[in-house]
Tab-separated table of C-alpha atoms in Angstrom:
chain	number	residue	atom	x	y	z
A	8	UNK	CA	-28.003	70.556	67.956
A	9	UNK	CA	-25.416	69.464	65.724
A	10	UNK	CA	-23.899	66.168	65.751
A	11	UNK	CA	-19.941	67.144	64.855
A	12	UNK	CA	-17.428	69.872	65.618
A	13	UNK	CA	-16.581	72.497	62.847
A	14	UNK	CA	-13.189	71.492	61.073
A	15	UNK	CA	-13.961	67.635	62.275
A	16	UNK	CA	-10.768	66.613	60.089
A	17	UNK	CA	-8.313	69.462	62.237
A	18	UNK	CA	-9.789	68.120	65.883
A	19	UNK	CA	-9.138	64.181	64.657
A	20	UNK	CA	-5.414	65.096	63.492
A	21	UNK	CA	-4.546	67.325	66.276
A	22	UNK	CA	-6.562	66.032	69.457
A	23	UNK	CA	-4.183	63.554	71.339
A	24	UNK	CA	-7.415	61.210	72.058
A	25	UNK	CA	-7.588	60.738	68.346
A	26	UNK	CA	-3.905	59.885	67.820
A	27	UNK	CA	-3.764	57.502	70.491
A	28	UNK	CA	-6.791	55.500	69.128
A	29	UNK	CA	-5.678	55.991	65.635
A	30	UNK	CA	-2.626	53.232	66.364
A	31	UNK	CA	-3.220	49.652	65.683
A	32	UNK	CA	-3.702	48.761	69.131
A	33	UNK	CA	-4.738	45.512	71.197
A	34	UNK	CA	-8.375	45.474	71.671
A	35	UNK	CA	-10.467	43.270	73.971
A	36	UNK	CA	-13.966	42.122	74.131
A	37	UNK	CA	-15.346	43.486	77.649
A	38	UNK	CA	-18.683	41.910	77.916
A	39	UNK	CA	-19.900	39.449	80.546
A	40	UNK	CA	-16.645	39.485	82.141
A	41	UNK	CA	-18.161	37.672	85.187
A	42	UNK	CA	-19.019	34.485	82.975
A	43	UNK	CA	-16.853	31.559	81.709
A	44	UNK	CA	-14.704	32.149	78.974
A	45	UNK	CA	-16.979	29.511	77.119
A	46	UNK	CA	-20.062	31.245	77.684
A	47	UNK	CA	-18.445	34.474	77.117
A	48	UNK	CA	-17.098	33.183	73.632
A	49	UNK	CA	-20.507	32.381	72.563
A	50	UNK	CA	-22.087	35.849	73.959
A	51	UNK	CA	-19.406	37.036	71.363
A	52	UNK	CA	-20.142	35.146	68.730
A	53	UNK	CA	-23.977	35.890	69.483
A	54	UNK	CA	-23.704	39.510	69.739
A	55	UNK	CA	-21.560	40.333	67.139
A	56	UNK	CA	-23.869	38.306	64.495
A	57	UNK	CA	-26.686	40.405	65.694
A	58	UNK	CA	-25.067	43.742	64.764
A	59	UNK	CA	-22.925	44.789	68.199
A	60	UNK	CA	-20.118	44.066	70.183
A	61	UNK	CA	-18.472	45.626	73.149
A	62	UNK	CA	-14.608	46.239	72.965
A	63	UNK	CA	-11.906	48.165	75.133
A	64	UNK	CA	-8.521	49.276	74.199
A	65	UNK	CA	-5.956	47.287	76.261
A	66	UNK	CA	-3.870	50.098	76.750
A	67	UNK	CA	-6.132	52.912	77.424
A	68	UNK	CA	-9.217	51.286	78.773
A	69	UNK	CA	-11.358	53.036	76.148
A	70	UNK	CA	-14.424	51.384	75.768
A	71	UNK	CA	-16.700	51.222	72.503
A	72	UNK	CA	-19.926	49.711	72.046
A	73	UNK	CA	-19.466	48.846	68.074
A	74	UNK	CA	-22.536	48.855	65.822
A	75	UNK	CA	-22.904	47.296	62.801
A	76	UNK	CA	-25.852	48.097	60.121
A	77	UNK	CA	-27.800	45.700	58.722
A	78	UNK	CA	-29.205	45.038	55.427
A	79	UNK	CA	-32.918	45.345	54.773
A	80	UNK	CA	-32.872	41.468	55.220
A	81	UNK	CA	-31.385	41.709	58.500
A	82	UNK	CA	-27.899	40.747	57.246
A	83	UNK	CA	-24.460	42.301	57.740
A	84	UNK	CA	-22.292	42.991	55.010
A	85	UNK	CA	-18.748	41.581	54.539
A	86	UNK	CA	-17.917	45.234	54.612
A	87	UNK	CA	-18.198	45.280	58.178
A	88	UNK	CA	-18.255	41.885	59.513
A	89	UNK	CA	-16.394	39.425	57.681
A	90	UNK	CA	-15.552	36.141	59.430
A	91	UNK	CA	-13.894	34.752	56.089
A	92	UNK	CA	-11.014	36.976	55.537
A	93	UNK	CA	-9.062	34.756	58.018
A	94	UNK	CA	-9.729	31.302	59.994
A	95	UNK	CA	-10.837	32.564	63.923
A	96	UNK	CA	-11.255	35.540	63.628
A	97	UNK	CA	-13.673	38.195	62.612
A	98	UNK	CA	-12.969	41.709	60.868
A	99	UNK	CA	-15.102	44.361	61.850
A	100	UNK	CA	-15.813	48.004	60.695
A	101	UNK	CA	-17.874	49.874	62.568
A	102	UNK	CA	-18.820	53.879	61.571
A	103	UNK	CA	-19.681	55.987	64.412
A	104	UNK	CA	-19.327	59.602	65.779
A	105	UNK	CA	-16.688	60.356	68.666
A	106	UNK	CA	-16.603	63.452	70.470
A	107	UNK	CA	-18.001	65.458	67.849
A	108	UNK	CA	-15.589	63.818	64.862
A	109	UNK	CA	-16.881	60.856	62.591
A	110	UNK	CA	-14.366	57.988	62.519
A	111	UNK	CA	-14.156	54.473	61.152
A	112	UNK	CA	-13.237	52.094	64.084
A	113	UNK	CA	-11.553	49.100	61.807
A	114	UNK	CA	-9.888	45.821	63.115
A	115	UNK	CA	-10.186	42.253	63.988
A	116	UNK	CA	-10.997	40.243	67.051
A	117	UNK	CA	-9.728	36.314	67.573
A	118	UNK	CA	-13.203	34.465	67.992
A	119	UNK	CA	-11.445	32.253	70.982
A	120	UNK	CA	-9.456	34.403	72.537
A	121	UNK	CA	-11.560	37.480	71.809
A	122	UNK	CA	-8.782	39.680	71.756
A	123	UNK	CA	-7.416	41.633	68.574
A	124	UNK	CA	-6.213	44.614	67.100
A	125	UNK	CA	-7.688	47.467	66.159
A	126	UNK	CA	-7.684	51.671	65.210
A	127	UNK	CA	-10.173	54.323	64.480
A	128	UNK	CA	-9.358	56.164	61.189
A	129	UNK	CA	-11.149	59.651	60.117
A	130	UNK	CA	-13.909	59.070	58.120
A	131	UNK	CA	-14.030	61.530	55.534
A	132	UNK	CA	-17.403	60.689	53.789
A	133	UNK	CA	-19.264	60.453	56.475
A	134	UNK	CA	-18.043	64.103	57.825
A	135	UNK	CA	-18.560	65.556	54.847
A	136	UNK	CA	-22.488	64.534	55.346
A	137	UNK	CA	-22.525	65.789	58.636
A	138	UNK	CA	-20.895	68.806	58.296
A	139	UNK	CA	-23.065	69.678	55.724
A	140	UNK	CA	-26.513	69.253	58.168
A	141	UNK	CA	-24.751	71.039	60.731
A	142	UNK	CA	-24.466	74.013	58.342
A	143	UNK	CA	-28.040	73.641	57.592
A	144	UNK	CA	-28.887	73.071	61.287
A	145	UNK	CA	-26.836	76.151	61.933
A	146	UNK	CA	-28.429	78.278	59.159
A	147	UNK	CA	-32.118	77.217	60.097
A	148	UNK	CA	-30.984	78.105	63.660
A	149	UNK	CA	-30.103	81.606	62.623
A	150	UNK	CA	-32.952	81.872	60.687
A	151	UNK	CA	-35.046	81.011	63.426
A	152	UNK	CA	-33.430	83.274	65.658
A	153	UNK	CA	-33.647	86.228	63.665
A	154	UNK	CA	-37.645	85.703	63.150
A	155	UNK	CA	-37.862	85.877	66.900
A	156	UNK	CA	-35.926	88.696	67.147
A	157	UNK	CA	-38.369	90.352	64.484
A	158	UNK	CA	-41.479	89.159	66.191
A	159	UNK	CA	-39.921	90.474	69.718
A	160	UNK	CA	-39.008	94.269	67.862
A	161	UNK	CA	-42.866	94.364	66.016
A	162	UNK	CA	-44.436	93.577	69.594
A	163	UNK	CA	-42.199	96.139	71.422
A	164	UNK	CA	-42.935	98.851	68.803
A	165	UNK	CA	-46.785	97.469	69.007
A	166	UNK	CA	-46.358	97.972	73.004
A	167	UNK	CA	-44.778	101.437	72.693
A	168	UNK	CA	-47.409	102.340	70.102
A	169	UNK	CA	-50.161	101.242	72.407
A	170	UNK	CA	-48.825	103.188	75.637
A	171	UNK	CA	-48.419	106.579	73.419
A	172	UNK	CA	-51.939	106.601	72.507
A	173	UNK	CA	-53.144	105.846	75.916
A	174	UNK	CA	-50.819	108.630	77.684
A	175	UNK	CA	-52.430	110.754	74.810
A	176	UNK	CA	-55.370	109.486	75.234
A	177	UNK	CA	-55.159	110.615	78.759
A	178	UNK	CA	-53.638	113.840	78.086
A	179	UNK	CA	-56.892	114.574	75.587
A	180	UNK	CA	-59.359	113.225	78.209
A	181	UNK	CA	-57.611	115.434	81.069
A	182	UNK	CA	-57.948	118.654	78.525
A	183	UNK	CA	-61.231	118.667	78.208
A	184	UNK	CA	-62.014	118.699	81.769
A	185	UNK	CA	-60.171	121.938	82.780
């Protein structure tokens, strides 16, 4: 099953959900709410360095579990996690598919307050790749359906031929007994 919808960019530009998420908005780290603030700070910093972070848009309550791809050595590129750009903040970037559309989450989170600003942008590059996969998958599916229908047609023809032969054989057999 394809992971993306046809016309991703059009959906991104016209869907109300994406319009809201595309605006710079206040975000918060949402995991371990039952723990002390100090423990949450430690857990956030550990989680994000391990390659993920649970965040939510404050205004809409929309939650994301952001994933940050690891390099071969297990580290995460500054492109996705940048602790150096601004002291006390981590700048984040995460690519994912949301409602069938390839997007990039971009933002920053204060390492002590566990809040920040973020938005979702259309991921043109990944959308093209996923669109190609979708078209190839649909083409393969069409091909398999056509092959299945051809086998079904051949099977039905064979069954009809056998039925006709059986009827002819029966008539021929009956004709000899008269």
